[in-house]
PDB file of C-alpha atoms and ligand atoms in Angstrom:
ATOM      1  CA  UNK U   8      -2.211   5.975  14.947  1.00 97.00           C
ATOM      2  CA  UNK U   9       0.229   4.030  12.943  1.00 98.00           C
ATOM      3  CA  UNK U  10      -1.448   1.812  10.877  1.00 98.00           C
ATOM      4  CA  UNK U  11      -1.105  -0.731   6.886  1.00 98.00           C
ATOM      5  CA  UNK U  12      -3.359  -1.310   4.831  1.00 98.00           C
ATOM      6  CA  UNK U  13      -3.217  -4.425   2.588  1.00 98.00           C
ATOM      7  CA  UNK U  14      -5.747  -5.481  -0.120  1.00 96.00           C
ATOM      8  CA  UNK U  15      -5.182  -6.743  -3.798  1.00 95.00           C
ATOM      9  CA  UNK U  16      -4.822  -4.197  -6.853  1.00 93.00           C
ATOM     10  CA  UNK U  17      -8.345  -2.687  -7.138  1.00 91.00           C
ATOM     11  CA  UNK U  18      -9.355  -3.192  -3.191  1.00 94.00           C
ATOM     12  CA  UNK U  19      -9.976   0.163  -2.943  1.00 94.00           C
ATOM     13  CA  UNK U  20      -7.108   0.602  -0.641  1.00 95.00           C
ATOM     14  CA  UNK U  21      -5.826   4.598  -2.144  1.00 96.00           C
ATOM     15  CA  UNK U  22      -9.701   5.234  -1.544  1.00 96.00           C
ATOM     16  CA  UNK U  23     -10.122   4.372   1.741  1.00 98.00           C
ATOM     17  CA  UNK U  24      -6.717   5.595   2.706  1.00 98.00           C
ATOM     18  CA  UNK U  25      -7.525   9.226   1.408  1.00 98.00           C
ATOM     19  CA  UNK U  26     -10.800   9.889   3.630  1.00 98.00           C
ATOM     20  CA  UNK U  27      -8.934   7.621   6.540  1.00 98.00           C
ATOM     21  CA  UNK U  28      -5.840   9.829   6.672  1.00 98.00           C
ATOM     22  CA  UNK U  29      -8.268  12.841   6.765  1.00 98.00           C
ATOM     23  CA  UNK U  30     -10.276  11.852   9.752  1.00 97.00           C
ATOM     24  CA  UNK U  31      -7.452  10.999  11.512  1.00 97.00           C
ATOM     25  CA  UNK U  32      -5.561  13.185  10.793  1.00 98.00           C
ATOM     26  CA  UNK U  33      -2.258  11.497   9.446  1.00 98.00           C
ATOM     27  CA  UNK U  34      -0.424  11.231   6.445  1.00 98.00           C
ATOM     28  CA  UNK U  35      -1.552   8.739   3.743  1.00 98.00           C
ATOM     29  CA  UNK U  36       2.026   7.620   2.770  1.00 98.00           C
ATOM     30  CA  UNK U  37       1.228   5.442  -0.759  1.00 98.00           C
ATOM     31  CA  UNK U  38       4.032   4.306  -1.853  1.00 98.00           C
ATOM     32  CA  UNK U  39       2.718   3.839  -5.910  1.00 97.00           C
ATOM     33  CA  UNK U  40       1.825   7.667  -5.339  1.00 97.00           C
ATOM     34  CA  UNK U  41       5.645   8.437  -4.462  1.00 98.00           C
ATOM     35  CA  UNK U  42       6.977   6.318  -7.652  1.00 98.00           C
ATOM     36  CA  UNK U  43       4.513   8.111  -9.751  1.00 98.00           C
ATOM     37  CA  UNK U  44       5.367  11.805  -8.411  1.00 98.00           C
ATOM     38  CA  UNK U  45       8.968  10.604  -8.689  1.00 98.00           C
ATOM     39  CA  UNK U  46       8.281   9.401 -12.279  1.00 98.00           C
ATOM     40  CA  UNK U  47       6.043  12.778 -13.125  1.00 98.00           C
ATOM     41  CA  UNK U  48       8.967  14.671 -11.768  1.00 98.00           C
ATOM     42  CA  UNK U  49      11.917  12.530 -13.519  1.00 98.00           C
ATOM     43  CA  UNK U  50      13.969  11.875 -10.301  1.00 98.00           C
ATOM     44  CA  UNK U  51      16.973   9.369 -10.049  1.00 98.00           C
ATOM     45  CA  UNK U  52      14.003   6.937  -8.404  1.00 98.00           C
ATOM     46  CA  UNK U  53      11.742   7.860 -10.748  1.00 98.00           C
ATOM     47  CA  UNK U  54      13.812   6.530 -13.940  1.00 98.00           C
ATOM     48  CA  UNK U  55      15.130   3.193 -11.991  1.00 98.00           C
ATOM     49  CA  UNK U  56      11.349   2.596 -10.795  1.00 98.00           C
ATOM     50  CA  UNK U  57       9.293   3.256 -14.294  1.00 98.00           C
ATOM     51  CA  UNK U  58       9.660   0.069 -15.428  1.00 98.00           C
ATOM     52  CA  UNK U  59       8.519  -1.755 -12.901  1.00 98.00           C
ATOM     53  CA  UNK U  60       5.602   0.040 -12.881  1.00 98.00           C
ATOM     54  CA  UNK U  61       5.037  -0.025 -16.323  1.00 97.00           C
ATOM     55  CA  UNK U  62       5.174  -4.289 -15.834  1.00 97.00           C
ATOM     56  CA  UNK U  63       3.458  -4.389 -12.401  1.00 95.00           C
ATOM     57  CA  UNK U  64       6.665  -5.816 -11.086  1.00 97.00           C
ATOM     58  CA  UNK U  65       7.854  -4.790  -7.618  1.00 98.00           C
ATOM     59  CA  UNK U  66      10.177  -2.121  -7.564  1.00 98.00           C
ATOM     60  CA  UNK U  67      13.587  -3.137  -5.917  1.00 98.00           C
ATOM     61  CA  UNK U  68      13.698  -3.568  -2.368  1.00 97.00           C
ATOM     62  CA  UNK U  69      16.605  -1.491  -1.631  1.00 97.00           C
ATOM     63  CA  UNK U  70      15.307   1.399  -3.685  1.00 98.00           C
ATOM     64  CA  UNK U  71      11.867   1.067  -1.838  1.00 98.00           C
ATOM     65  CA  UNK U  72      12.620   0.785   1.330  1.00 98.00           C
ATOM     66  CA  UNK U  73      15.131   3.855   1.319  1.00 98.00           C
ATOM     67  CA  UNK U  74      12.555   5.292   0.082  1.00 98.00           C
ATOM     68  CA  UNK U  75       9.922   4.642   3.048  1.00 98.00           C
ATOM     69  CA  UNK U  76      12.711   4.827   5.489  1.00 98.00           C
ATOM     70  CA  UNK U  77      13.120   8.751   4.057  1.00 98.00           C
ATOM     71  CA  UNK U  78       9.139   9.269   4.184  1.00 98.00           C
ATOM     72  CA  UNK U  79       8.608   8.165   7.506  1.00 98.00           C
ATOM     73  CA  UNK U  80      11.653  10.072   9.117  1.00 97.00           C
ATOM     74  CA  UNK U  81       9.927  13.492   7.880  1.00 98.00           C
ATOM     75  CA  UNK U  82       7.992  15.434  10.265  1.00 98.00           C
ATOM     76  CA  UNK U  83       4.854  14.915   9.463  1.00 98.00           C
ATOM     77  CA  UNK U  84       4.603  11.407  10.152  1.00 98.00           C
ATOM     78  CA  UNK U  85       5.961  11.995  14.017  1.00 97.00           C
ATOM     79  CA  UNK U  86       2.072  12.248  14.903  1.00 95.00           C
ATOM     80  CA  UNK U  87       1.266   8.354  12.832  1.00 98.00           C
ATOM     81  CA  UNK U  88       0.782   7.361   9.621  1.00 98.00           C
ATOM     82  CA  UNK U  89      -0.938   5.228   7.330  1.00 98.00           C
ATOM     83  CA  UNK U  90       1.245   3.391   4.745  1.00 98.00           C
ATOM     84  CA  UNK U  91      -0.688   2.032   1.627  1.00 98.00           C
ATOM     85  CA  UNK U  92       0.694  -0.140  -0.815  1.00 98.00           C
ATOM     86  CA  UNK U  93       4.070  -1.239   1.440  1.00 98.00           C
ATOM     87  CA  UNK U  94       5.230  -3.479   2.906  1.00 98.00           C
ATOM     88  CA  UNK U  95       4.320  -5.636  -0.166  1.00 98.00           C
ATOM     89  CA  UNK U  96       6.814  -8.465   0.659  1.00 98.00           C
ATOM     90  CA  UNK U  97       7.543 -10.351   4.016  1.00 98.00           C
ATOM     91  CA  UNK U  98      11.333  -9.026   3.026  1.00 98.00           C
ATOM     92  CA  UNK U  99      10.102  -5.447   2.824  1.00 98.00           C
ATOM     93  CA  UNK U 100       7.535  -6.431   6.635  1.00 98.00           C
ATOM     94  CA  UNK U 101      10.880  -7.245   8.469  1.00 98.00           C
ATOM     95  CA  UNK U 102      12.328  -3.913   6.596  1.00 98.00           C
ATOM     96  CA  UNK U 103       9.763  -1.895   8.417  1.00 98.00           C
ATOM     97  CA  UNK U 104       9.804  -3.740  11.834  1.00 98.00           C
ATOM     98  CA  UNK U 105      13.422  -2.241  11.871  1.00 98.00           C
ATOM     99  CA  UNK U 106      12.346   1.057  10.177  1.00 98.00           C
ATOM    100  CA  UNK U 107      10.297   1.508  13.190  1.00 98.00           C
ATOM    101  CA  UNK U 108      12.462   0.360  15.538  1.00 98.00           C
ATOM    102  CA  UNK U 109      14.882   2.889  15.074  1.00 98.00           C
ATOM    103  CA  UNK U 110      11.924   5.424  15.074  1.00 97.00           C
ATOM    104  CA  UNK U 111      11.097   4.080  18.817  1.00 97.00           C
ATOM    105  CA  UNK U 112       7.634   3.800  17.319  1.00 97.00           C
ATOM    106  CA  UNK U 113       5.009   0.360  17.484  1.00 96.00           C
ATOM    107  CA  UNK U 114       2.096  -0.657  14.708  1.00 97.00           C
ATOM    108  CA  UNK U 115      -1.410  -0.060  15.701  1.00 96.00           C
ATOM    109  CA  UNK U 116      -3.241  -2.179  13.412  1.00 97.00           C
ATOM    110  CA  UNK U 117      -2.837  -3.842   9.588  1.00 98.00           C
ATOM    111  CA  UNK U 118      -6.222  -3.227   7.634  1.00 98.00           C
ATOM    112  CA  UNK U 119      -7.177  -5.850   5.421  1.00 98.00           C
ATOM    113  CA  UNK U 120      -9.573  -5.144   2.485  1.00 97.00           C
ATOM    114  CA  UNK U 121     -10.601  -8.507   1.581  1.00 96.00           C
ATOM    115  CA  UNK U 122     -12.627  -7.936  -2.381  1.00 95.00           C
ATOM    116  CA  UNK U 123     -13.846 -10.997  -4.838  1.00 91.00           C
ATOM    117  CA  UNK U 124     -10.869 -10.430  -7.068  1.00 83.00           C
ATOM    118  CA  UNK U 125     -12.353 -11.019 -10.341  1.00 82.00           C
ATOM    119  CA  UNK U 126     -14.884  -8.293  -9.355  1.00 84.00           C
ATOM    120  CA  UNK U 127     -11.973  -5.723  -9.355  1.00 87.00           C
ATOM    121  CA  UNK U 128     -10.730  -6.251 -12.075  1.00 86.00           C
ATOM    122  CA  UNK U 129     -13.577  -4.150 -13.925  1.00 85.00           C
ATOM    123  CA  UNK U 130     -13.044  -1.413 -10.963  1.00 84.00           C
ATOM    124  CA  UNK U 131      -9.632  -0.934 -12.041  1.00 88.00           C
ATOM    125  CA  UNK U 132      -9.832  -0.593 -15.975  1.00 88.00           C
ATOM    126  CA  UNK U 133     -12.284   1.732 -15.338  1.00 87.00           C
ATOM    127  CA  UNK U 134      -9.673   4.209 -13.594  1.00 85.00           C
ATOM    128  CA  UNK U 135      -7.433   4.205 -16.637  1.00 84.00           C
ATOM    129  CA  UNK U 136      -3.990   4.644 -14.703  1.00 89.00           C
ATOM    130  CA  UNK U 137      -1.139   3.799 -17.372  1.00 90.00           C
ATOM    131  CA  UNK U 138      -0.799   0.302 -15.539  1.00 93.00           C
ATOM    132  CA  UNK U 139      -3.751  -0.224 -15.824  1.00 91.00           C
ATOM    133  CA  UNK U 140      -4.548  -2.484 -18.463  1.00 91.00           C
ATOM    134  CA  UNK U 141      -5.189  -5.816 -18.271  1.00 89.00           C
ATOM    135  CA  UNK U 142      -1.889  -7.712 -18.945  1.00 93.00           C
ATOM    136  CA  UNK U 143      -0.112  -4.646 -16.630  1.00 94.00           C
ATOM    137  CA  UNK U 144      -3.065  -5.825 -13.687  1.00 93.00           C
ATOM    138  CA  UNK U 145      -2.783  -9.674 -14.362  1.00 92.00           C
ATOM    139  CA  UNK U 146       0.503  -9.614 -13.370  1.00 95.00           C
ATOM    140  CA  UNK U 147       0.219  -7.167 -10.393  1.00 96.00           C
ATOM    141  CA  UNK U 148      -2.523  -9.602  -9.408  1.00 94.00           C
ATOM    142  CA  UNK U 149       0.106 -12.397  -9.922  1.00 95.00           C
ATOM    143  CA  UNK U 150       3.071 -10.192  -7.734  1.00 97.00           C
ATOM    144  CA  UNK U 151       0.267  -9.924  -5.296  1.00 96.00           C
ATOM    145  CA  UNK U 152      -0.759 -13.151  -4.680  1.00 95.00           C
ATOM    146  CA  UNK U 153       3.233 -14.416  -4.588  1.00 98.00           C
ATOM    147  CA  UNK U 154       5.157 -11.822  -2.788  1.00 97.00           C
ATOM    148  CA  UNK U 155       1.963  -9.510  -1.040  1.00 97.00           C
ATOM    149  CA  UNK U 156      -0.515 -12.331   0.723  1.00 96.00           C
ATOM    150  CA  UNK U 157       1.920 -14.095   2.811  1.00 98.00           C
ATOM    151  CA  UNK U 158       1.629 -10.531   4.829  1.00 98.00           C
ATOM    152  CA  UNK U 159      -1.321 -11.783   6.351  1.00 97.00           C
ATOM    153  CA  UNK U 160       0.330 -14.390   7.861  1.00 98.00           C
ATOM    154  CA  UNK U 161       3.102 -12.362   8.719  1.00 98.00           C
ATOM    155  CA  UNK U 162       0.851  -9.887  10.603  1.00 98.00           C
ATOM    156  CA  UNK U 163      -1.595 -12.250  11.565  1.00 98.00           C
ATOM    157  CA  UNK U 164      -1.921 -11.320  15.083  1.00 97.00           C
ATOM    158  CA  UNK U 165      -2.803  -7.512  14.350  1.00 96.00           C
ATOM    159  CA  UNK U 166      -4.832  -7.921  11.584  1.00 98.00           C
ATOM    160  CA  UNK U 167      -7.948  -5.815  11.266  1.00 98.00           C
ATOM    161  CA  UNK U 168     -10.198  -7.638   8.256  1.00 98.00           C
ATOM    162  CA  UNK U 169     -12.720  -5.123   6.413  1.00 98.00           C
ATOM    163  CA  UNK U 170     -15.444  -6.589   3.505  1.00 97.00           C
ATOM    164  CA  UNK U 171     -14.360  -4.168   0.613  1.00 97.00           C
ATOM    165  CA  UNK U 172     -17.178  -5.428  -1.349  1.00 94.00           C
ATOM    166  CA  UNK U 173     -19.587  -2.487  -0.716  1.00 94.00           C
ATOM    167  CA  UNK U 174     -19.995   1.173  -1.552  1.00 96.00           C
ATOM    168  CA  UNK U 175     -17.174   3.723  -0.436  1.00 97.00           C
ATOM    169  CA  UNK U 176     -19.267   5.515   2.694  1.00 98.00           C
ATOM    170  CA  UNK U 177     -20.264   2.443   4.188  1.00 98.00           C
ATOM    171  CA  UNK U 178     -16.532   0.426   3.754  1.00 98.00           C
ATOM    172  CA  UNK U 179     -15.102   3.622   5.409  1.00 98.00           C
ATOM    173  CA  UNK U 180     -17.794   3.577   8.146  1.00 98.00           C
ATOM    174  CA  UNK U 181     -16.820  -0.614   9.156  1.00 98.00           C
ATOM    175  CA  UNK U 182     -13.303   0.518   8.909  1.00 98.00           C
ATOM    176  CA  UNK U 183     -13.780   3.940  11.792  1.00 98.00           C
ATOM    177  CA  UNK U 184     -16.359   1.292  14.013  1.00 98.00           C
ATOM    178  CA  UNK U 185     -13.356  -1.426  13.743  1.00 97.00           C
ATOM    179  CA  UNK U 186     -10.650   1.496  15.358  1.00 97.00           C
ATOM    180  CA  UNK U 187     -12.742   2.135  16.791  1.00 95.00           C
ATOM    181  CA  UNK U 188     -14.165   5.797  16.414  1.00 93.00           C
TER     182      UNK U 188
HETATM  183  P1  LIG R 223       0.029   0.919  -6.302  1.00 62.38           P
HETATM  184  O1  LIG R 223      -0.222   2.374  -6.553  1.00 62.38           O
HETATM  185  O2  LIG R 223       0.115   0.599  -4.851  1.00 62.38           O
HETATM  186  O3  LIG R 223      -0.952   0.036  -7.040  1.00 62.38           O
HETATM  187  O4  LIG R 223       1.493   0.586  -6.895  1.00 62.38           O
HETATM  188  C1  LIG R 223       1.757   0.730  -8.274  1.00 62.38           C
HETATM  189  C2  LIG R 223       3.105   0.113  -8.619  1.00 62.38           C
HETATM  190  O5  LIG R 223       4.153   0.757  -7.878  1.00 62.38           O
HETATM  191  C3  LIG R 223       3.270  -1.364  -8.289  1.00 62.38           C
HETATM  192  O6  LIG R 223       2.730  -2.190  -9.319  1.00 62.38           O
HETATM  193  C4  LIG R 223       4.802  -1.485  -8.195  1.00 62.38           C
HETATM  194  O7  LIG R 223       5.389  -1.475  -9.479  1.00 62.38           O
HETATM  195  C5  LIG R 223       5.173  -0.173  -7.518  1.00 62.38           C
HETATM  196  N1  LIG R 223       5.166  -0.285  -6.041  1.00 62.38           N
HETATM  197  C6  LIG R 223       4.316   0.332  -5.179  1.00 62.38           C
HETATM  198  N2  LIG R 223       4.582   0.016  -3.912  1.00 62.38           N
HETATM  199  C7  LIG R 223       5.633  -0.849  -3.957  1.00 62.38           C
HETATM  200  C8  LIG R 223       6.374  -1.570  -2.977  1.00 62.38           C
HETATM  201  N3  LIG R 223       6.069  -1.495  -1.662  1.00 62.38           N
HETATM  202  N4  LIG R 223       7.399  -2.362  -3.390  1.00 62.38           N
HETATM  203  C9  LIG R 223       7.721  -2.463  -4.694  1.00 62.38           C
HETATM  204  N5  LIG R 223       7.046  -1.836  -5.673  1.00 62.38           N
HETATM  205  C10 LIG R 223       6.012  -1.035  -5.327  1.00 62.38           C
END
């Protein structure tokens, strides 16, 4: 399966991801985990892309997508994948559709974790990341709503909606009956 997921900062979207990728047996490719290991690890990407992170700004596009482009060509994610946290632009969407293209490869499905945003907010200064406080997440919120929503437009006609609202087990049980295993 190749599959998105989409949601706002704090949808739960690494979460669900993780145990997805596991059932199904596919890479999780996030890419805020790549930055960060690039950042950890002090990489050419890593020093471009800290301080975006360190704002909540998006990264560049051209560094991003390379990036993906890279990810997706490796071995592992021949059998599907599930990409969390990109495309986060329409720019970066069209990106992908050729991305894929040139892999000979289709989308099954864009998961949407739909959350009460102010909710979140709590969720996410709870997990004390290092962009994680609140200025850092009110402008990620802000990127999100500008450059990340229109996706759902974009994709409209494969989107899979999910209520992120509840516990863990019982979002990742709506998510497996909507794919429907
Ligand atoms: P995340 O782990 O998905 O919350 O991403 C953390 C941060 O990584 C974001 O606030 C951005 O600075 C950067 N980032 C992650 N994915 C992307 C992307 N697709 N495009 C640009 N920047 C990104």
């Amino acid at each position: 399966m190749r599959l998105i997921i989409v949601g706002p900062p704090g949808a739960g979207k690494g979460t669900q991801a993780e145990l997805l990728s596991e059932t199904l047996g596919i890479p999780h490719i996030s890419t805020g985990d790549l930055f960060r290991a690039n950042i950890s690890q002090g990489t050419p990407i890593g020093l471009e892309a800290k301080k975006y992170l360190d704002a909540g700004d998006l990264v560049p596009p051209e560094i991003t997508i390379n990036m993906v482009r890279e990810r997706l060509g490796e071995p592992d994610a021949a059998k599907g994948f599930l990409l969390d946290g990109f495309p986060r632009s329409v720019e970066q969407a069209e990106a992908l559709t050729g991305i894929l293209a040139d892999l000979g490869v289709g989308l099954d499905g864009v998961l949407s974790i739909v959350v009460d945003e102010d909710a979140v907010v709590g969720r996410m200064l709870a997990r004390g990341r290092a962009d994680d406080t609140e200025d850092v997440i009110r402008n990620r919120m802000r990127v999100y709503t500008a450059e990340t929503s229109p996706l759902l437009d974009h994709y409209a006609d494969r989107i899979i909606e999910v209520d992120g609202m509840g516990e863990v087990a019982a979002v990742q049980q709506q998510i497996l009956g909507k794919l429907g295993r």
